[in-house]
Amino acid sequence: MKALIPSGRTDIPVTFDEVDPPQPQPHEALVEVQAISVNRGETFQLEAPQPGWRPGKDVAGVVVRAAADGSGPSAGTRVVGHPLSAGWAQHVAVPTDALAELPDTVSAVTAAALPLAGLTALRLLRAAGPVIGTRILLTGASGGVGHYLTELLTASGAEVTAVTASPERGARLAELGAAQVVHEAAAATGPYDIVLESTGGTELPVALARLARRGRLIWFGQASRTPVTLNFFDFFAGPESATLRHFHYMDDDTPYGTDLAVLVRLVAEGRLHPEIGRVADWAEAARTLTDLRDRRIRGKAVLTVA
């Protein structure tokens, strides 16, 4: 079968190759892939790929062989899935607890945009706890996770200030409910009860300074790829007794399929709107990956699989 594999090059990060079809484990369903979503973190992994690794964690398609153990959806069921890898291919084996069924009203393209970014946003919301009436600062807001977070947080009663690199990248966030859109953390007024920080570098200390006393900063990304330096005494300048927590979406013990089903339901009900900045054939994968890496795509990028 045809699959996208790492090339080890920065200008053309993936190429097509013929690979052996997957051999599902008893708890895995075989899915014919119709659409995939690419993530900025994957573009970084492609710069120095591990031997034997094949990318692909966001897929949507049709089950062509149900799991041998009888779990999960039957053959012919439309699904969205979150395999650990190897999803950028014509077929992929996916654990049944990482699959959710799709209603007819949710397309494969829309569904493919959900897994990694949607799961991260949903689980960050869970980690943040009750947010109704809180003021929240969200950095790196114009990516896929940021759009989902903005809509989910505002629907939950929070007042969100979104930080984006430019007015163009932040336009949709106001439509999704952001109370304020600024273009650097220093422009945010504060104080904030919660800071959701995904940039790192010099922005994290700036965002921390806008945190209220006993507030919480949840650090879930390092998009700047620049190390962070924090001064202990900075906490006494405002965010006294604040807490700082590292977050990774895999720390949540909820099965992926359970949370994917929540995301699918919210989309089907018109309560969650994936922001898809580009839809292209997977023949355009290399160009799409470099554009996503270099921030020329707002929100998610989805590729359809021929």
PDB file of N, CA and C in Angstrom, residues 66-135:
ATOM      1  N   ALA A  66     -13.224  -5.435  11.162  1.00  0.00           N
ATOM      2  CA  ALA A  66     -13.453  -5.226  12.583  1.00  0.00           C
ATOM      3  C   ALA A  66     -12.387  -5.935  13.406  1.00  0.00           C
ATOM      4  N   ALA A  67     -12.242  -5.519  14.663  1.00  0.00           N
ATOM      5  CA  ALA A  67     -11.257  -6.132  15.553  1.00  0.00           C
ATOM      6  C   ALA A  67     -11.612  -7.596  15.796  1.00  0.00           C
ATOM      7  N   ALA A  68     -10.600  -8.440  15.837  1.00  0.00           N
ATOM      8  CA  ALA A  68     -10.810  -9.872  16.004  1.00  0.00           C
ATOM      9  C   ALA A  68     -11.401 -10.234  17.360  1.00  0.00           C
ATOM     10  N   ASP A  69     -11.175  -9.376  18.368  1.00  0.00           N
ATOM     11  CA  ASP A  69     -11.698  -9.691  19.699  1.00  0.00           C
ATOM     12  C   ASP A  69     -13.156  -9.286  19.877  1.00  0.00           C
ATOM     13  N   GLY A  70     -13.771  -8.756  18.810  1.00  0.00           N
ATOM     14  CA  GLY A  70     -15.181  -8.399  18.871  1.00  0.00           C
ATOM     15  C   GLY A  70     -15.468  -7.019  19.418  1.00  0.00           C
ATOM     16  N   SER A  71     -14.436  -6.289  19.823  1.00  0.00           N
ATOM     17  CA  SER A  71     -14.648  -4.948  20.353  1.00  0.00           C
ATOM     18  C   SER A  71     -14.742  -3.933  19.222  1.00  0.00           C
ATOM     19  N   GLY A  72     -15.336  -2.770  19.515  1.00  0.00           N
ATOM     20  CA  GLY A  72     -15.318  -1.667  18.566  1.00  0.00           C
ATOM     21  C   GLY A  72     -16.304  -1.792  17.427  1.00  0.00           C
ATOM     22  N   PRO A  73     -16.209  -0.874  16.469  1.00  0.00           N
ATOM     23  CA  PRO A  73     -17.179  -0.802  15.381  1.00  0.00           C
ATOM     24  C   PRO A  73     -17.032  -1.929  14.375  1.00  0.00           C
ATOM     25  N   SER A  74     -18.134  -2.225  13.697  1.00  0.00           N
ATOM     26  CA  SER A  74     -18.145  -3.273  12.686  1.00  0.00           C
ATOM     27  C   SER A  74     -17.636  -2.737  11.357  1.00  0.00           C
ATOM     28  N   ALA A  75     -17.353  -3.655  10.438  1.00  0.00           N
ATOM     29  CA  ALA A  75     -16.904  -3.267   9.099  1.00  0.00           C
ATOM     30  C   ALA A  75     -17.974  -2.407   8.428  1.00  0.00           C
ATOM     31  N   GLY A  76     -17.512  -1.384   7.718  1.00  0.00           N
ATOM     32  CA  GLY A  76     -18.415  -0.467   7.048  1.00  0.00           C
ATOM     33  C   GLY A  76     -18.758   0.775   7.845  1.00  0.00           C
ATOM     34  N   THR A  77     -18.318   0.834   9.102  1.00  0.00           N
ATOM     35  CA  THR A  77     -18.618   1.985   9.957  1.00  0.00           C
ATOM     36  C   THR A  77     -17.656   3.128   9.686  1.00  0.00           C
ATOM     37  N   ARG A  78     -18.206   4.338   9.525  1.00  0.00           N
ATOM     38  CA  ARG A  78     -17.364   5.520   9.388  1.00  0.00           C
ATOM     39  C   ARG A  78     -16.829   5.906  10.765  1.00  0.00           C
ATOM     40  N   VAL A  79     -15.522   6.220  10.836  1.00  0.00           N
ATOM     41  CA  VAL A  79     -14.896   6.462  12.129  1.00  0.00           C
ATOM     42  C   VAL A  79     -13.865   7.582  12.039  1.00  0.00           C
ATOM     43  N   VAL A  80     -13.554   8.120  13.206  1.00  0.00           N
ATOM     44  CA  VAL A  80     -12.381   8.967  13.395  1.00  0.00           C
ATOM     45  C   VAL A  80     -11.498   8.251  14.401  1.00  0.00           C
ATOM     46  N   GLY A  81     -10.174   8.313  14.193  1.00  0.00           N
ATOM     47  CA  GLY A  81      -9.288   7.558  15.065  1.00  0.00           C
ATOM     48  C   GLY A  81      -8.018   8.296  15.410  1.00  0.00           C
ATOM     49  N   HIS A  82      -7.383   7.792  16.467  1.00  0.00           N
ATOM     50  CA  HIS A  82      -6.138   8.390  16.961  1.00  0.00           C
ATOM     51  C   HIS A  82      -5.109   7.288  17.201  1.00  0.00           C
ATOM     52  N   PRO A  83      -4.522   6.747  16.106  1.00  0.00           N
ATOM     53  CA  PRO A  83      -3.449   5.768  16.284  1.00  0.00           C
ATOM     54  C   PRO A  83      -2.197   6.459  16.821  1.00  0.00           C
ATOM     55  N   LEU A  84      -1.291   5.687  17.389  1.00  0.00           N
ATOM     56  CA  LEU A  84      -0.065   6.274  17.921  1.00  0.00           C
ATOM     57  C   LEU A  84       0.876   6.715  16.808  1.00  0.00           C
ATOM     58  N   SER A  85       0.760   6.098  15.634  1.00  0.00           N
ATOM     59  CA  SER A  85       1.628   6.443  14.515  1.00  0.00           C
ATOM     60  C   SER A  85       1.095   5.762  13.260  1.00  0.00           C
ATOM     61  N   ALA A  86       1.773   6.017  12.133  1.00  0.00           N
ATOM     62  CA  ALA A  86       1.551   5.311  10.861  1.00  0.00           C
ATOM     63  C   ALA A  86       0.203   5.599  10.214  1.00  0.00           C
ATOM     64  N   GLY A  87      -0.446   6.699  10.568  1.00  0.00           N
ATOM     65  CA  GLY A  87      -1.752   7.001  10.002  1.00  0.00           C
ATOM     66  C   GLY A  87      -1.721   7.636   8.629  1.00  0.00           C
ATOM     67  N   TRP A  88      -0.549   8.115   8.195  1.00  0.00           N
ATOM     68  CA  TRP A  88      -0.472   8.750   6.868  1.00  0.00           C
ATOM     69  C   TRP A  88      -0.276   7.668   5.816  1.00  0.00           C
ATOM     70  N   ALA A  89      -1.323   6.899   5.605  1.00  0.00           N
ATOM     71  CA  ALA A  89      -1.258   5.753   4.715  1.00  0.00           C
ATOM     72  C   ALA A  89      -2.660   5.417   4.239  1.00  0.00           C
ATOM     73  N   GLN A  90      -2.750   4.507   3.264  1.00  0.00           N
ATOM     74  CA  GLN A  90      -4.061   4.120   2.763  1.00  0.00           C
ATOM     75  C   GLN A  90      -4.841   3.292   3.772  1.00  0.00           C
ATOM     76  N   HIS A  91      -4.143   2.544   4.611  1.00  0.00           N
ATOM     77  CA  HIS A  91      -4.784   1.773   5.671  1.00  0.00           C
ATOM     78  C   HIS A  91      -3.958   1.892   6.948  1.00  0.00           C
ATOM     79  N   VAL A  92      -4.643   1.823   8.088  1.00  0.00           N
ATOM     80  CA  VAL A  92      -3.958   1.872   9.372  1.00  0.00           C
ATOM     81  C   VAL A  92      -4.724   1.015  10.365  1.00  0.00           C
ATOM     82  N   ALA A  93      -3.988   0.355  11.250  1.00  0.00           N
ATOM     83  CA  ALA A  93      -4.594  -0.403  12.342  1.00  0.00           C
ATOM     84  C   ALA A  93      -4.737   0.521  13.548  1.00  0.00           C
ATOM     85  N   VAL A  94      -5.956   0.589  14.097  1.00  0.00           N
ATOM     86  CA  VAL A  94      -6.235   1.502  15.205  1.00  0.00           C
ATOM     87  C   VAL A  94      -6.873   0.730  16.353  1.00  0.00           C
ATOM     88  N   PRO A  95      -6.360   0.869  17.584  1.00  0.00           N
ATOM     89  CA  PRO A  95      -7.033   0.252  18.730  1.00  0.00           C
ATOM     90  C   PRO A  95      -8.489   0.698  18.797  1.00  0.00           C
ATOM     91  N   THR A  96      -9.371  -0.229  19.108  1.00  0.00           N
ATOM     92  CA  THR A  96     -10.795   0.129  19.089  1.00  0.00           C
ATOM     93  C   THR A  96     -11.155   1.164  20.152  1.00  0.00           C
ATOM     94  N   ASP A  97     -10.364   1.239  21.240  1.00  0.00           N
ATOM     95  CA  ASP A  97     -10.668   2.265  22.239  1.00  0.00           C
ATOM     96  C   ASP A  97     -10.132   3.637  21.842  1.00  0.00           C
ATOM     97  N   ALA A  98      -9.534   3.731  20.635  1.00  0.00           N
ATOM     98  CA  ALA A  98      -9.091   5.018  20.087  1.00  0.00           C
ATOM     99  C   ALA A  98      -9.904   5.393  18.854  1.00  0.00           C
ATOM    100  N   LEU A  99     -11.094   4.818  18.721  1.00  0.00           N
ATOM    101  CA  LEU A  99     -11.983   5.097  17.599  1.00  0.00           C
ATOM    102  C   LEU A  99     -13.315   5.633  18.103  1.00  0.00           C
ATOM    103  N   ALA A 100     -13.928   6.489  17.303  1.00  0.00           N
ATOM    104  CA  ALA A 100     -15.291   6.946  17.562  1.00  0.00           C
ATOM    105  C   ALA A 100     -16.059   6.929  16.247  1.00  0.00           C
ATOM    106  N   GLU A 101     -17.318   6.517  16.312  1.00  0.00           N
ATOM    107  CA  GLU A 101     -18.147   6.469  15.119  1.00  0.00           C
ATOM    108  C   GLU A 101     -18.555   7.872  14.689  1.00  0.00           C
ATOM    109  N   LEU A 102     -18.743   8.036  13.380  1.00  0.00           N
ATOM    110  CA  LEU A 102     -19.128   9.328  12.814  1.00  0.00           C
ATOM    111  C   LEU A 102     -20.564   9.287  12.302  1.00  0.00           C
ATOM    112  N   PRO A 103     -21.358  10.290  12.637  1.00  0.00           N
ATOM    113  CA  PRO A 103     -22.676  10.401  12.014  1.00  0.00           C
ATOM    114  C   PRO A 103     -22.532  10.917  10.587  1.00  0.00           C
ATOM    115  N   ASP A 104     -23.588  10.771   9.811  1.00  0.00           N
ATOM    116  CA  ASP A 104     -23.544  11.207   8.420  1.00  0.00           C
ATOM    117  C   ASP A 104     -23.299  12.707   8.284  1.00  0.00           C
ATOM    118  N   THR A 105     -23.626  13.469   9.325  1.00  0.00           N
ATOM    119  CA  THR A 105     -23.511  14.926   9.260  1.00  0.00           C
ATOM    120  C   THR A 105     -22.095  15.436   9.459  1.00  0.00           C
ATOM    121  N   VAL A 106     -21.164  14.565   9.853  1.00  0.00           N
ATOM    122  CA  VAL A 106     -19.775  14.975  10.083  1.00  0.00           C
ATOM    123  C   VAL A 106     -18.904  14.323   9.020  1.00  0.00           C
ATOM    124  N   SER A 107     -18.285  15.141   8.181  1.00  0.00           N
ATOM    125  CA  SER A 107     -17.478  14.629   7.077  1.00  0.00           C
ATOM    126  C   SER A 107     -16.146  14.084   7.577  1.00  0.00           C
ATOM    127  N   ALA A 108     -15.496  13.303   6.727  1.00  0.00           N
ATOM    128  CA  ALA A 108     -14.178  12.778   7.065  1.00  0.00           C
ATOM    129  C   ALA A 108     -13.171  13.906   7.226  1.00  0.00           C
ATOM    130  N   VAL A 109     -13.276  14.944   6.387  1.00  0.00           N
ATOM    131  CA  VAL A 109     -12.351  16.074   6.474  1.00  0.00           C
ATOM    132  C   VAL A 109     -12.491  16.774   7.819  1.00  0.00           C
ATOM    133  N   THR A 110     -13.723  17.048   8.226  1.00  0.00           N
ATOM    134  CA  THR A 110     -13.947  17.693   9.526  1.00  0.00           C
ATOM    135  C   THR A 110     -13.459  16.805  10.661  1.00  0.00           C
ATOM    136  N   ALA A 111     -13.781  15.522  10.586  1.00  0.00           N
ATOM    137  CA  ALA A 111     -13.413  14.596  11.664  1.00  0.00           C
ATOM    138  C   ALA A 111     -11.911  14.454  11.802  1.00  0.00           C
ATOM    139  N   ALA A 112     -11.193  14.450  10.677  1.00  0.00           N
ATOM    140  CA  ALA A 112      -9.739  14.272  10.740  1.00  0.00           C
ATOM    141  C   ALA A 112      -9.063  15.406  11.495  1.00  0.00           C
ATOM    142  N   ALA A 113      -9.706  16.562  11.563  1.00  0.00           N
ATOM    143  CA  ALA A 113      -9.123  17.705  12.270  1.00  0.00           C
ATOM    144  C   ALA A 113      -9.285  17.604  13.783  1.00  0.00           C
ATOM    145  N   LEU A 114     -10.005  16.588  14.254  1.00  0.00           N
ATOM    146  CA  LEU A 114     -10.336  16.534  15.672  1.00  0.00           C
ATOM    147  C   LEU A 114      -9.289  15.909  16.595  1.00  0.00           C
ATOM    148  N   PRO A 115      -8.672  14.764  16.250  1.00  0.00           N
ATOM    149  CA  PRO A 115      -8.003  13.990  17.306  1.00  0.00           C
ATOM    150  C   PRO A 115      -6.965  14.705  18.161  1.00  0.00           C
ATOM    151  N   LEU A 116      -5.773  14.976  17.659  1.00  0.00           N
ATOM    152  CA  LEU A 116      -4.716  15.469  18.539  1.00  0.00           C
ATOM    153  C   LEU A 116      -5.055  16.838  19.122  1.00  0.00           C
ATOM    154  N   ALA A 117      -5.438  17.780  18.276  1.00  0.00           N
ATOM    155  CA  ALA A 117      -5.749  19.129  18.769  1.00  0.00           C
ATOM    156  C   ALA A 117      -6.999  19.128  19.637  1.00  0.00           C
ATOM    157  N   GLY A 118      -8.031  18.412  19.201  1.00  0.00           N
ATOM    158  CA  GLY A 118      -9.270  18.379  19.957  1.00  0.00           C
ATOM    159  C   GLY A 118      -9.114  17.682  21.293  1.00  0.00           C
ATOM    160  N   LEU A 119      -8.398  16.556  21.304  1.00  0.00           N
ATOM    161  CA  LEU A 119      -8.160  15.858  22.564  1.00  0.00           C
ATOM    162  C   LEU A 119      -7.352  16.718  23.528  1.00  0.00           C
ATOM    163  N   THR A 120      -6.346  17.412  23.003  1.00  0.00           N
ATOM    164  CA  THR A 120      -5.537  18.294  23.851  1.00  0.00           C
ATOM    165  C   THR A 120      -6.391  19.377  24.474  1.00  0.00           C
ATOM    166  N   ALA A 121      -7.232  20.019  23.657  1.00  0.00           N
ATOM    167  CA  ALA A 121      -8.084  21.092  24.163  1.00  0.00           C
ATOM    168  C   ALA A 121      -9.083  20.576  25.197  1.00  0.00           C
ATOM    169  N   LEU A 122      -9.746  19.478  24.897  1.00  0.00           N
ATOM    170  CA  LEU A 122     -10.743  18.934  25.817  1.00  0.00           C
ATOM    171  C   LEU A 122     -10.111  18.541  27.144  1.00  0.00           C
ATOM    172  N   ARG A 123      -8.940  17.937  27.084  1.00  0.00           N
ATOM    173  CA  ARG A 123      -8.290  17.482  28.305  1.00  0.00           C
ATOM    174  C   ARG A 123      -7.647  18.635  29.076  1.00  0.00           C
ATOM    175  N   LEU A 124      -7.224  19.678  28.369  1.00  0.00           N
ATOM    176  CA  LEU A 124      -6.758  20.886  29.062  1.00  0.00           C
ATOM    177  C   LEU A 124      -7.902  21.531  29.833  1.00  0.00           C
ATOM    178  N   LEU A 125      -9.070  21.560  29.211  1.00  0.00           N
ATOM    179  CA  LEU A 125     -10.244  22.107  29.887  1.00  0.00           C
ATOM    180  C   LEU A 125     -10.544  21.307  31.154  1.00  0.00           C
ATOM    181  N   ARG A 126     -10.393  20.003  31.068  1.00  0.00           N
ATOM    182  CA  ARG A 126     -10.610  19.140  32.228  1.00  0.00           C
ATOM    183  C   ARG A 126      -9.555  19.415  33.300  1.00  0.00           C
ATOM    184  N   ALA A 127      -8.299  19.606  32.860  1.00  0.00           N
ATOM    185  CA  ALA A 127      -7.218  19.868  33.815  1.00  0.00           C
ATOM    186  C   ALA A 127      -7.375  21.229  34.493  1.00  0.00           C
ATOM    187  N   ALA A 128      -7.942  22.190  33.763  1.00  0.00           N
ATOM    188  CA  ALA A 128      -8.123  23.533  34.319  1.00  0.00           C
ATOM    189  C   ALA A 128      -9.187  23.565  35.400  1.00  0.00           C
ATOM    190  N   GLY A 129     -10.100  22.592  35.381  1.00  0.00           N
ATOM    191  CA  GLY A 129     -11.158  22.560  36.382  1.00  0.00           C
ATOM    192  C   GLY A 129     -12.284  23.525  36.037  1.00  0.00           C
ATOM    193  N   PRO A 130     -13.162  23.820  36.997  1.00  0.00           N
ATOM    194  CA  PRO A 130     -14.285  24.738  36.735  1.00  0.00           C
ATOM    195  C   PRO A 130     -13.770  26.099  36.270  1.00  0.00           C
ATOM    196  N   VAL A 131     -14.262  26.574  35.136  1.00  0.00           N
ATOM    197  CA  VAL A 131     -13.755  27.833  34.585  1.00  0.00           C
ATOM    198  C   VAL A 131     -14.829  28.911  34.483  1.00  0.00           C
ATOM    199  N   ILE A 132     -16.041  28.609  34.837  1.00  0.00           N
ATOM    200  CA  ILE A 132     -17.099  29.608  34.720  1.00  0.00           C
ATOM    201  C   ILE A 132     -16.753  30.831  35.568  1.00  0.00           C
ATOM    202  N   GLY A 133     -16.804  31.998  34.949  1.00  0.00           N
ATOM    203  CA  GLY A 133     -16.513  33.244  35.634  1.00  0.00           C
ATOM    204  C   GLY A 133     -15.041  33.568  35.782  1.00  0.00           C
ATOM    205  N   THR A 134     -14.156  32.737  35.256  1.00  0.00           N
ATOM    206  CA  THR A 134     -12.722  32.990  35.393  1.00  0.00           C
ATOM    207  C   THR A 134     -12.193  33.779  34.202  1.00  0.00           C
ATOM    208  N   ARG A 135     -11.075  34.459  34.414  1.00  0.00           N
ATOM    209  CA  ARG A 135     -10.360  35.142  33.343  1.00  0.00           C
ATOM    210  C   ARG A 135      -9.175  34.267  32.944  1.00  0.00           C
TER     211      ARG A 135
END
